[in-house]
Coordinates of C-alpha atoms in Angstrom, one line a residue:
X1 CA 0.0 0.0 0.0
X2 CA 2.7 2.4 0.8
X3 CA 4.3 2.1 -2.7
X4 CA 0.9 2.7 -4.2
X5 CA 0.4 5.6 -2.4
X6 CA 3.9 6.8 -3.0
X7 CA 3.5 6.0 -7.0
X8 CA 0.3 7.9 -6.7
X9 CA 1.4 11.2 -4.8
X10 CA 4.5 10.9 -7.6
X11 CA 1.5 10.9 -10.2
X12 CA 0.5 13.4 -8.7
X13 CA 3.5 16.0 -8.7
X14 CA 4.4 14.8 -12.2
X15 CA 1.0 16.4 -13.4
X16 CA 1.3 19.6 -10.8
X17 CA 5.1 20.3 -12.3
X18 CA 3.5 19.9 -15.9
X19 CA 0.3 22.0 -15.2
X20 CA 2.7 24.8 -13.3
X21 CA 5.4 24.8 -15.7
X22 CA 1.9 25.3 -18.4
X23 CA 0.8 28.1 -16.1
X24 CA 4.9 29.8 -16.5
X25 CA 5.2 29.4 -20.1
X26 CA 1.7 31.0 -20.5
X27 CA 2.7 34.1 -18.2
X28 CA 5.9 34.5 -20.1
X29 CA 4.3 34.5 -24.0
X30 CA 1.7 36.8 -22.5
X31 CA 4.7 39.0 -21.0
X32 CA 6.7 38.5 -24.5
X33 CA 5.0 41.2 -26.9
X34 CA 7.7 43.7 -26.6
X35 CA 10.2 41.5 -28.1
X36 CA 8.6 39.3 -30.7
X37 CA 5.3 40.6 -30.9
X38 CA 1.4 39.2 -30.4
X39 CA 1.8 36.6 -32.9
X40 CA 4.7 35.0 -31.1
X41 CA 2.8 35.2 -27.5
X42 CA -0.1 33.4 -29.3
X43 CA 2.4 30.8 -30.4
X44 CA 4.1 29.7 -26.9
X45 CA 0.4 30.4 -25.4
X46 CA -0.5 27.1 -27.9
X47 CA 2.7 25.4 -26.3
X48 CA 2.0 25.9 -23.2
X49 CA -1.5 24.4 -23.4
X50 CA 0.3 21.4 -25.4
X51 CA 2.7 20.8 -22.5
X52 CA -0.5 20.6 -20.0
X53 CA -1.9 18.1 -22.2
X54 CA 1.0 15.9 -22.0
X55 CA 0.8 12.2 -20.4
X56 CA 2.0 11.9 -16.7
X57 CA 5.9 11.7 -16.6
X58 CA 8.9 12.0 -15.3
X59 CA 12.1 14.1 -16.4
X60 CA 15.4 12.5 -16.1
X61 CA 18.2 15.5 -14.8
X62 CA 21.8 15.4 -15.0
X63 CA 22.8 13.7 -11.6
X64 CA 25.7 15.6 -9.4
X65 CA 28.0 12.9 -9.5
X66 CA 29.9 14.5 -6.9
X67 CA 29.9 17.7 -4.4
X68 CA 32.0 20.0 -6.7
X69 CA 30.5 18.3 -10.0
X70 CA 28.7 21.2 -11.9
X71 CA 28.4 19.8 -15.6
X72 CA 28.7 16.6 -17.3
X73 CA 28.6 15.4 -21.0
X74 CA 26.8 12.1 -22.0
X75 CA 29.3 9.9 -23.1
X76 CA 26.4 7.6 -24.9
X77 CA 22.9 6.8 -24.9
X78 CA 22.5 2.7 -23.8
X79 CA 18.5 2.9 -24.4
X80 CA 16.9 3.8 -27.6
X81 CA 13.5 5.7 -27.4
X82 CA 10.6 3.5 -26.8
X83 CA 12.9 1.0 -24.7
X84 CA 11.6 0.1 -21.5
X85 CA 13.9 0.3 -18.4
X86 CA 13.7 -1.3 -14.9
X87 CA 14.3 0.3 -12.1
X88 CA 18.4 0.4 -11.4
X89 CA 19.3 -0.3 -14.9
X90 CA 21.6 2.4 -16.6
X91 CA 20.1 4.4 -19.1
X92 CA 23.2 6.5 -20.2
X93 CA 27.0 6.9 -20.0
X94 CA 27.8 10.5 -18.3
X95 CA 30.8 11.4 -19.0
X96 CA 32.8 14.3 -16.2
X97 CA 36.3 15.3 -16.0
X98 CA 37.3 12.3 -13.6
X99 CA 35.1 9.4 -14.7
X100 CA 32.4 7.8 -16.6
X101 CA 29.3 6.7 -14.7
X102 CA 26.2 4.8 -15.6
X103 CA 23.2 6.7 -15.1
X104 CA 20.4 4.4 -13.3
X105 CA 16.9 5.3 -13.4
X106 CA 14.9 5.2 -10.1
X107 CA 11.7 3.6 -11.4
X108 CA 10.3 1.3 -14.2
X109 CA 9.4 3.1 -17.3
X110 CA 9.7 3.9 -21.0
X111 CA 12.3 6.0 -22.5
X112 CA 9.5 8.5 -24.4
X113 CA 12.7 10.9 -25.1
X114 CA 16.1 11.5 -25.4
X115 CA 16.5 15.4 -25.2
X116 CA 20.8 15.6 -25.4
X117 CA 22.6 13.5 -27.7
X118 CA 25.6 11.9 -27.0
X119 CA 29.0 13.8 -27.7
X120 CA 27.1 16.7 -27.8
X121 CA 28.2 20.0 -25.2
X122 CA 28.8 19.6 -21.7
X123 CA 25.7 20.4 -19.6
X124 CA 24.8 21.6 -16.4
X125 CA 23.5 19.4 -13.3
X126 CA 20.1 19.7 -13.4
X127 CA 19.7 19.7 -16.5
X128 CA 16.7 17.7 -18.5
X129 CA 18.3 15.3 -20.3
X130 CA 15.2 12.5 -20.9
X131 CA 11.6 11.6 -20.5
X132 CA 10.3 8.6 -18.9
X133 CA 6.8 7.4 -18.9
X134 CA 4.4 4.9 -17.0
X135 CA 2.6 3.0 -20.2
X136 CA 4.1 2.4 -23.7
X137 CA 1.2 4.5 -25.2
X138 CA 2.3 7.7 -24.1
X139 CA 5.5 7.5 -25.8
X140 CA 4.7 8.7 -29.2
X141 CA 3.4 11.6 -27.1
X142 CA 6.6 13.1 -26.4
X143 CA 8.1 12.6 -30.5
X144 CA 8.2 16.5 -30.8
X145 CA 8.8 17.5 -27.3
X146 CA 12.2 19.9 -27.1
X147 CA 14.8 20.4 -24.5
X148 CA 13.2 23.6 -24.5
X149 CA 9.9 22.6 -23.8
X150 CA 10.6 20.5 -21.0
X151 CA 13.5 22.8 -19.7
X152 CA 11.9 25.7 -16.5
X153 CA 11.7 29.3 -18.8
X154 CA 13.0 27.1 -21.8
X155 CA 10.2 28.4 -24.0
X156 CA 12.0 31.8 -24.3
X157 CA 14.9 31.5 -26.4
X158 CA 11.9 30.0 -29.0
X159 CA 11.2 33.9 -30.9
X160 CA 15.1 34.4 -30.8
X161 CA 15.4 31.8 -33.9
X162 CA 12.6 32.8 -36.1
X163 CA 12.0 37.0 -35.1
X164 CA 15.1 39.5 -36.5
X165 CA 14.1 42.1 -33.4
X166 CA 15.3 39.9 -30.4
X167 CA 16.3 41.1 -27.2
X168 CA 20.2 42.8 -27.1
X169 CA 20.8 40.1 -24.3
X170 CA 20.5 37.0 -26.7
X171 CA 22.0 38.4 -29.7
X172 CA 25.3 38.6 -27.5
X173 CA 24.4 34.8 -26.6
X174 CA 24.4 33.8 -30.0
X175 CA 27.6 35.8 -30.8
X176 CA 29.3 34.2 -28.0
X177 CA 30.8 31.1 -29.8
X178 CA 32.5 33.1 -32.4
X179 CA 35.6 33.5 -31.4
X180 CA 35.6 29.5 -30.5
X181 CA 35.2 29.1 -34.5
X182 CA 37.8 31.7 -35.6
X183 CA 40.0 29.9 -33.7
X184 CA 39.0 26.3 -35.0
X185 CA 41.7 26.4 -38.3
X186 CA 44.4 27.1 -35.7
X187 CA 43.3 23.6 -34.1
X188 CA 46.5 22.0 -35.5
X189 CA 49.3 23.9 -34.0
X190 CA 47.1 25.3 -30.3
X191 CA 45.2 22.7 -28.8
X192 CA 41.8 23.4 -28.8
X193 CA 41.1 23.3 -25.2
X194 CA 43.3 26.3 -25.0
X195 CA 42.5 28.2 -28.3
X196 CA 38.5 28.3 -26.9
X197 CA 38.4 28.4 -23.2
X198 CA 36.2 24.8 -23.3
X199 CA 37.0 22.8 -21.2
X200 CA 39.1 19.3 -22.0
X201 CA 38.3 16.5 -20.6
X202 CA 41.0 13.4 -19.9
X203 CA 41.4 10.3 -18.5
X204 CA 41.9 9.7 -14.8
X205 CA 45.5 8.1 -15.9
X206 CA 46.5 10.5 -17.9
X207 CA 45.6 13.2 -15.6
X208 CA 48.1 11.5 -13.1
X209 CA 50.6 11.1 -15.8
X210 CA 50.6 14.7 -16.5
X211 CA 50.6 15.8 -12.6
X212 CA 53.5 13.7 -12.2
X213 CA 55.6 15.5 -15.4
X214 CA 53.8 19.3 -14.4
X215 CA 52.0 19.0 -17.7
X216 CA 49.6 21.8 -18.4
X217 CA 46.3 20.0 -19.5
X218 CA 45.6 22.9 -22.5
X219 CA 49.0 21.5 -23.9
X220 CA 47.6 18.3 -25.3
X221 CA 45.0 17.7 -28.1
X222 CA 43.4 14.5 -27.1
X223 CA 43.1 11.5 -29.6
X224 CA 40.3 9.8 -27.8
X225 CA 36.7 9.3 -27.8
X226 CA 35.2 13.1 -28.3
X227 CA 39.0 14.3 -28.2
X228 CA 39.6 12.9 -24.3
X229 CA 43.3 13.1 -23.3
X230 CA 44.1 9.8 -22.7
X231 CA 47.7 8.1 -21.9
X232 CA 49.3 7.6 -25.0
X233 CA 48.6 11.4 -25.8
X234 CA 50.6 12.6 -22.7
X235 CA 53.7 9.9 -23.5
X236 CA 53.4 10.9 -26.7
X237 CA 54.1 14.9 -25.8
X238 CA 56.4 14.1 -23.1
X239 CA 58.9 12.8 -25.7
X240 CA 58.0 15.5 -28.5
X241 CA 60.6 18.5 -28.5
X242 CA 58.0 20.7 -27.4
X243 CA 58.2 19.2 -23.9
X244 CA 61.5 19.2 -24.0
X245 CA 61.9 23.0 -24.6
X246 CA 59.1 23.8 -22.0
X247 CA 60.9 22.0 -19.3
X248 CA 63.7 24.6 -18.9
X249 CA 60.5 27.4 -18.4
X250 CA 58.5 24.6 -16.1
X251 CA 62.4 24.3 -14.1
X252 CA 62.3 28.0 -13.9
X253 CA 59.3 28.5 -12.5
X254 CA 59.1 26.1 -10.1
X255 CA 62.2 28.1 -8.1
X256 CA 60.0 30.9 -8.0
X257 CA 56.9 29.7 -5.4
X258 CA 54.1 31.9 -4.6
X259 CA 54.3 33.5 -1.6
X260 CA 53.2 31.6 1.7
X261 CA 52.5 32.3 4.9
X262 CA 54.0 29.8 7.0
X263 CA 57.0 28.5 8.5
X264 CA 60.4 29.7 7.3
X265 CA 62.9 27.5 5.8
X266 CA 64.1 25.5 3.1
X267 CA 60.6 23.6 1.5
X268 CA 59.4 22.3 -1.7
X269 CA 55.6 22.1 -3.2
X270 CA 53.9 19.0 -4.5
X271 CA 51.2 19.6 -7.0
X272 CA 48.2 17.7 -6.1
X273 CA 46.4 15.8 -8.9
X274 CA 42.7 17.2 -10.0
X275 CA 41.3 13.6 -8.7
X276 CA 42.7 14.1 -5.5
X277 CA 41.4 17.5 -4.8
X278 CA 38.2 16.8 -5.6
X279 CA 38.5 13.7 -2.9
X280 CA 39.7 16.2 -0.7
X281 CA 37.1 19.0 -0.6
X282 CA 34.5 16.3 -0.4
X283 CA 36.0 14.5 3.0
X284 CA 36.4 18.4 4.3
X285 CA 32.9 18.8 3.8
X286 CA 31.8 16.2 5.3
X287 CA 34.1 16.3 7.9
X288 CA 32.1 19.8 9.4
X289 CA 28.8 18.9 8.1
X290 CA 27.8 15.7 9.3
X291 CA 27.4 14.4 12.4
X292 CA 29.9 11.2 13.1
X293 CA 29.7 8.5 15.5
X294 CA 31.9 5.5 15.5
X295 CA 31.1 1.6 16.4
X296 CA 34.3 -0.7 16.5
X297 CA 34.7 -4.5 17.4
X298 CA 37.1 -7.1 17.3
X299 CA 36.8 -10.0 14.7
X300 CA 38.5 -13.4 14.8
X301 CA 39.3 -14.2 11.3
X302 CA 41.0 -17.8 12.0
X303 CA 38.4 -19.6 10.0
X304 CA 38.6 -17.0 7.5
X305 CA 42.5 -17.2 7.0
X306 CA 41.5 -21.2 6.8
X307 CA 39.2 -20.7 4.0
X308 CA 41.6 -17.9 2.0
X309 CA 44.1 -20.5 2.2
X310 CA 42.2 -23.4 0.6
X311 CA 40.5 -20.8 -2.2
X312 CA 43.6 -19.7 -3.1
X313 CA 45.0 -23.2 -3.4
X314 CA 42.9 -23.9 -6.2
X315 CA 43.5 -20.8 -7.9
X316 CA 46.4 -19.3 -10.3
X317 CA 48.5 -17.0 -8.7
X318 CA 47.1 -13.9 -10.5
X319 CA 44.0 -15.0 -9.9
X320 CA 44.5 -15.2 -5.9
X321 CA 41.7 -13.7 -3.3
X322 CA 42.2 -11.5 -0.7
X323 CA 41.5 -10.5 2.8
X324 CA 40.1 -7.5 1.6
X325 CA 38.0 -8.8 -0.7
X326 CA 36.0 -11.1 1.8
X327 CA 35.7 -7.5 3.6
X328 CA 34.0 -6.6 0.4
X329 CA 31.6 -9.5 0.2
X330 CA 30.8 -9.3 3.6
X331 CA 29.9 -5.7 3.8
X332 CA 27.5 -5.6 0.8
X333 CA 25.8 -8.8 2.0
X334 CA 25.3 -6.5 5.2
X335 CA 24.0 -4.1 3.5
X336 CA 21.0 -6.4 1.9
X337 CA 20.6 -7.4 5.9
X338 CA 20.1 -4.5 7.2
X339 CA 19.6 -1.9 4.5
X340 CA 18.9 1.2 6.0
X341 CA 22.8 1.7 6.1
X342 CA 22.7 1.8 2.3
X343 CA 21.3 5.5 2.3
X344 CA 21.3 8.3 2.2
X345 CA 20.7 12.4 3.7
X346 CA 18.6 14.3 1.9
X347 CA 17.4 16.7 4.2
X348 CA 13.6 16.3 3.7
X349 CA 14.0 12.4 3.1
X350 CA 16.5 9.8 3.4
X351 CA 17.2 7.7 0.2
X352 CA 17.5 4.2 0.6
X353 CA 19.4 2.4 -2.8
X354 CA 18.4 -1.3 -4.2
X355 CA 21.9 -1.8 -5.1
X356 CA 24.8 -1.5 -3.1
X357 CA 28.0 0.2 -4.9
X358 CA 31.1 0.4 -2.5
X359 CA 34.2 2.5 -3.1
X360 CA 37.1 1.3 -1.8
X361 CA 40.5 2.7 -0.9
X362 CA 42.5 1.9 -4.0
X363 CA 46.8 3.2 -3.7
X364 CA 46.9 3.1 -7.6
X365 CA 51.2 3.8 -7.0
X366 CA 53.6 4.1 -4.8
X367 CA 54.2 7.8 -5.2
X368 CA 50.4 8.4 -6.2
X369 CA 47.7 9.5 -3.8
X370 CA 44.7 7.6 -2.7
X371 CA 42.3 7.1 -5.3
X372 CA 38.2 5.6 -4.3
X373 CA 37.0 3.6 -7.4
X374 CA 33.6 2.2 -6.6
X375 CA 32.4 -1.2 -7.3
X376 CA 29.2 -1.2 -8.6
X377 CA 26.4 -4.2 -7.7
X378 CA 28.6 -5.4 -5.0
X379 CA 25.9 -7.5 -3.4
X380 CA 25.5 -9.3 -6.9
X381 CA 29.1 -10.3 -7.2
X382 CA 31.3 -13.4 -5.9
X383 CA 34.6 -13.3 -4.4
X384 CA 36.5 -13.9 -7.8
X385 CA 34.7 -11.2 -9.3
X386 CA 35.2 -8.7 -6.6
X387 CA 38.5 -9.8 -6.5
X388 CA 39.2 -9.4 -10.2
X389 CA 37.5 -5.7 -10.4
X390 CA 39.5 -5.2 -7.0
X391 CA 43.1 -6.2 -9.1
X392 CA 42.0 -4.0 -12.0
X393 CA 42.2 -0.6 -10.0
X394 CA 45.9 -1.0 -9.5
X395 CA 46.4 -1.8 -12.7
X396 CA 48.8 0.2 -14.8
X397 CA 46.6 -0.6 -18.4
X398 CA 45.4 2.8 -20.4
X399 CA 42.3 0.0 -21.2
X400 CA 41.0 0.7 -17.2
X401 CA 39.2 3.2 -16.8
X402 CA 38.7 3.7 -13.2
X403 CA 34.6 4.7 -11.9
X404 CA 35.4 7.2 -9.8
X405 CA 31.8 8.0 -8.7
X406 CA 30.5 8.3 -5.1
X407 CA 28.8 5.0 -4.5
X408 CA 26.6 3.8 -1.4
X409 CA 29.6 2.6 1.0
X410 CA 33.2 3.5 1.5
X411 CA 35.9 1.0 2.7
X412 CA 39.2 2.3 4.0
X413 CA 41.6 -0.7 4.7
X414 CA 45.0 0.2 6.0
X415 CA 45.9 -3.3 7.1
X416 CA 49.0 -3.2 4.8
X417 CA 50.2 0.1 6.8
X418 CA 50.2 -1.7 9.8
X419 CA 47.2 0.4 11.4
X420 CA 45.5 -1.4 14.1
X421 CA 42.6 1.2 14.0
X422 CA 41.3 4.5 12.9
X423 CA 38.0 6.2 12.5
X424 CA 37.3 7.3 8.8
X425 CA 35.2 10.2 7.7
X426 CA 32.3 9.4 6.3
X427 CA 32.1 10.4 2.3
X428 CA 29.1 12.5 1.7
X429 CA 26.0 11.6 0.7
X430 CA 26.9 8.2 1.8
X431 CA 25.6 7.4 5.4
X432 CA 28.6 5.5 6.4
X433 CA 32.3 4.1 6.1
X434 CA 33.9 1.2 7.5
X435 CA 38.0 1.6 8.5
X436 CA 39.5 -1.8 8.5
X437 CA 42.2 -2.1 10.3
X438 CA 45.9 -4.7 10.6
X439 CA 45.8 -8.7 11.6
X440 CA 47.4 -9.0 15.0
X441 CA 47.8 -12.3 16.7
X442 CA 46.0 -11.6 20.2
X443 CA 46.3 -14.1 23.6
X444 CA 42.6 -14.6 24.3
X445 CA 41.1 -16.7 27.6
X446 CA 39.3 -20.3 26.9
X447 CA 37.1 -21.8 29.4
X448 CA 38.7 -24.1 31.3
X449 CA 37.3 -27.3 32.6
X450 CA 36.7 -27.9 36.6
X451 CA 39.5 -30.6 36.2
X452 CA 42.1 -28.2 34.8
X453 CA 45.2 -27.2 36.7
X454 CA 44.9 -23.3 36.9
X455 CA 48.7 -22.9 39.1
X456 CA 50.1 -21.3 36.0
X457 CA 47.4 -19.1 35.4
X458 CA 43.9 -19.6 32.8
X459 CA 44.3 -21.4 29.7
X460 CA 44.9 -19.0 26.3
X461 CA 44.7 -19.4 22.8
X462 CA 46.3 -17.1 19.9
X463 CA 44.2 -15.6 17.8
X464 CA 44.3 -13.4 14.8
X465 CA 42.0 -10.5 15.0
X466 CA 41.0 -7.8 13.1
X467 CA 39.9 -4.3 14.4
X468 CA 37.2 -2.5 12.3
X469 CA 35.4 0.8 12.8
X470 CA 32.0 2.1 11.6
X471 CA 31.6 5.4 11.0
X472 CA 28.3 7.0 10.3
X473 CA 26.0 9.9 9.8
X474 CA 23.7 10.0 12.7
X475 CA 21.2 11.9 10.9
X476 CA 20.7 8.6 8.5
X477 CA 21.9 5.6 10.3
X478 CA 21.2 5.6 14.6
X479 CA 23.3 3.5 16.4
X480 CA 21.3 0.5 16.8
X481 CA 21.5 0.3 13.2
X482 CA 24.8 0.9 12.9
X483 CA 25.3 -1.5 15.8
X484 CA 23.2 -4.5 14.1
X485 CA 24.6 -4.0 10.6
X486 CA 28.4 -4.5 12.2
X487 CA 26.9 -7.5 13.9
X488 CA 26.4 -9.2 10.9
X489 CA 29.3 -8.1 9.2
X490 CA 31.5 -9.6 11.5
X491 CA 29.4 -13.0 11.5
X492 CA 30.0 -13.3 8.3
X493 CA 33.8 -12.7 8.4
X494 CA 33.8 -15.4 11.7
X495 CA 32.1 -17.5 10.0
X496 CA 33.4 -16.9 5.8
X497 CA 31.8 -20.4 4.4
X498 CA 27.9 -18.5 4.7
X499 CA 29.5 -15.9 2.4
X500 CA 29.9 -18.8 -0.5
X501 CA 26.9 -20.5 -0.5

């Protein structure tokens, strides 16, 4: 009953939003006969009663893929109009400058229309980019529907492209890409990134190639898909003279430091890749906005050691599984358990996800920073797969193209490092984040029987355990939540065999 009602109160705001946005266009052709005239008001008064007598629907936006994402580009349609879609499929490819990420759709429908093409110009979040609708039948409804018409105030720039008299304001928009075109013949010697002001987008490798060598990113002219950077373009200019001559300038410049206000003293600066910033301002972010508590318990992994061991003995040696990723498994099987840690905050609502799409603490190099690919379906994959996808974020192949995206769940393990514990900070808009910590080998107390000889003290047994933390947002998951999901999460990892089956 409560999904019906939902589905009926969404009805309902679908045909409000139509009806109001009606009501705006109507205001604004009414308001428009100083610019283009009665016969043009007339004309977007007839669209605006056409867009109230549309079927119930609902518009698919650009998503913010992240806090500091403002625009994205759709790197390909994966539905055709007319397709049906379940709810959690991807529908599109959106393309930012860090990442490609499948766009899923929230509820079952048909694709009625696809108002941006793929490869086309970047555009901003919140942006309609689709239409989706209940029943097949209303699809052909929507066949000459505009990004215009569905767009808030889209219905304005209409008279610009058919009346000579338009407003001073959007002549200057249309004259605005001129000097991007002027500039196109010169696309062979200036990269075109730099010769227009667009922006250039570029893989998350090569972007860490070219921090490492102080490339400037509007020195390249990138050979992949819709003229993306990618590695073999920054290789490629590294060992062209025209690196070569820039490094003396680059040397130069780099004794020179902007002025600082700190201590005094010999010191160097390290440039800090795009990727890493962007990680950065979202963890600061989080780290003053939400409110954090922290659950930690102790986990005997002997049996799970005992079954790594046996896998693993079956297995080819780049083929091998590892501690982490039974940490993996475990937590998205967790999240199915109890899934009210898989939300979100949302102010008004919290958002609970079918799916469960981890990021995990990925050190991509030795000299590289922290990098959080996300593994997407988590709860749908086995341990080989995770640990395959798991192998592929250190890998050194231009072919991977890392998912940088914010998923549902973070894992931090520092195990490797030695750290018996820490608290992470939970990744916004995810609800929580699990810090897994080293494998120490601890003396614990057995029970001893009445008979036993107790002159040299109780009887102990060594065991290797494993210190985790929860973090979480209190304003998503309380603490008997957060208490009953790490319950389960370390069952699972005592006992690793109920994770196979």
């Amino acid at each position: 009953m409560a999904f019906a009602m939902r589905g009926a109160l969404g009805s309902l705001g679908r045909a409000a939003t139509s009806m109001g946005m009606a009501q705006t266009q109507t205001q604004a052709a009414l308001g428009a006969g100083r610019g283009s005239g009665a016969a043009a008001a007339q004309r977007l008064a007839g669209m605006a009663r056409a867009m109230s007598s549309l079927p119930s629907h609902t518009k698919l936006t650009l998503p913010a893929l992240s806090p500091t994402m403002s625009e994205g580009v759709i790197a390909s349609w994966l539905r055709k109009e007319g397709d049906f879609v379940e709810a959690g499929q991807p529908v599109c490819e959106i393309e930012t400058d860090k990442a490609t990420v499948d766009f899923e759709v929230q509820d079952d429908g048909y694709l009625a229309r696809i108002l941006v093409e793929a490869g086309g110009p970047a555009q901003p979040v919140g942006e309609v980019i689709g239409v989706l609708v209940e029943d097949k039948e209303d699809v052909a409804a929507f066949a000459s529907v505009t990004l215009a018409d569905m767009s808030e105030g889209g219905s304005a720039p209409a008279p610009e492209k058919k009346e000579e008299p338009a407003p001073a304001k959007q002549e200057q928009k249309k004259e605005e890409p001129a000097p991007a075109q002027t500039s196109a013949p010169a696309a062979s010697s200036t990269p075109a990134g730099q010769s227009s002001g667009e922006r250039v987008f570029a893989s998350p490798l090569a972007r860490k190639l070219m921090a490492e060598n102080n490339v400037d990113l509007y020195a390249l002219t990138g050979t992949g898909p819709n003229g993306r950077i990618i590695k073999a373009d920054v290789e490629d200019y590294l060992a062209s003279p025209q690196a070569q001559e820039a490094a003396p300038a680059e040397a130069a410049s780099s004794e020179a430091p902007a002025a600082f206000s700190g201590a005094s003293g010999d010191y160097f600066d390290v440039p800090v890749a795009e990727d890493a910033q962007e990680l950065a301002a979202q963890l600061e972010q989080s780290k003053h906005e939400v409110p954090h508590y922290y659950l930690n318990c102790d986990i005997d992994v002997s049996a799970l050691l005992d079954v790594r061991a046996q896998l693993n003995a079956k297995l080819p040696e780049d083929q091998q599984v590892s501690v982490n990723d039974f940490v993996v498994r475990a937590a998205a099987l967790s999240m199915q358990a109890v899934p009210d840690v898989n939300a979100s905050w949302g102010k008004t609502f919290i958002r609970q996800y079918r799916t469960v799409d981890i990021n995990v603490a990925a050190l991509t190099s030795p000299d590289d920073g922290v990098l959080m690919p996300v593994i997407r379906g988590a709860e749908r994959k086995g341990l080989t797969a995770i640990s395959a996808e798991m192998r592929s974020f250190v890998s050194d192949s231009d072919e991977v193209d890392l998912d940088l995206g914010v998923g549902t769940f973070t894992i931090s393990n520092m195990g490797a490092f030695g750290v018996k514990t820490f608290t992470p900070i939970v990744r916004q808009p995810q609800g929580s984040s699990l810090g897994v910590g080293t494998i120490t080998r601890r003396a614990v107390p057995v029970a001893a029987s009445v008979e036993a000889d107790l002159s040299q003290g109780p009887p102990v047994k060594i065991v290797p355990t494993m210190t985790v933390t929860l973090s979480s947002d209190h304003r998503v998951v309380d603490g008997a939540v957060g208490a009953r999901w790490l319950q389960h999460f370390k069952t699972l990892l005592e006992s690793p065999l109920n994770m196979l089956l």
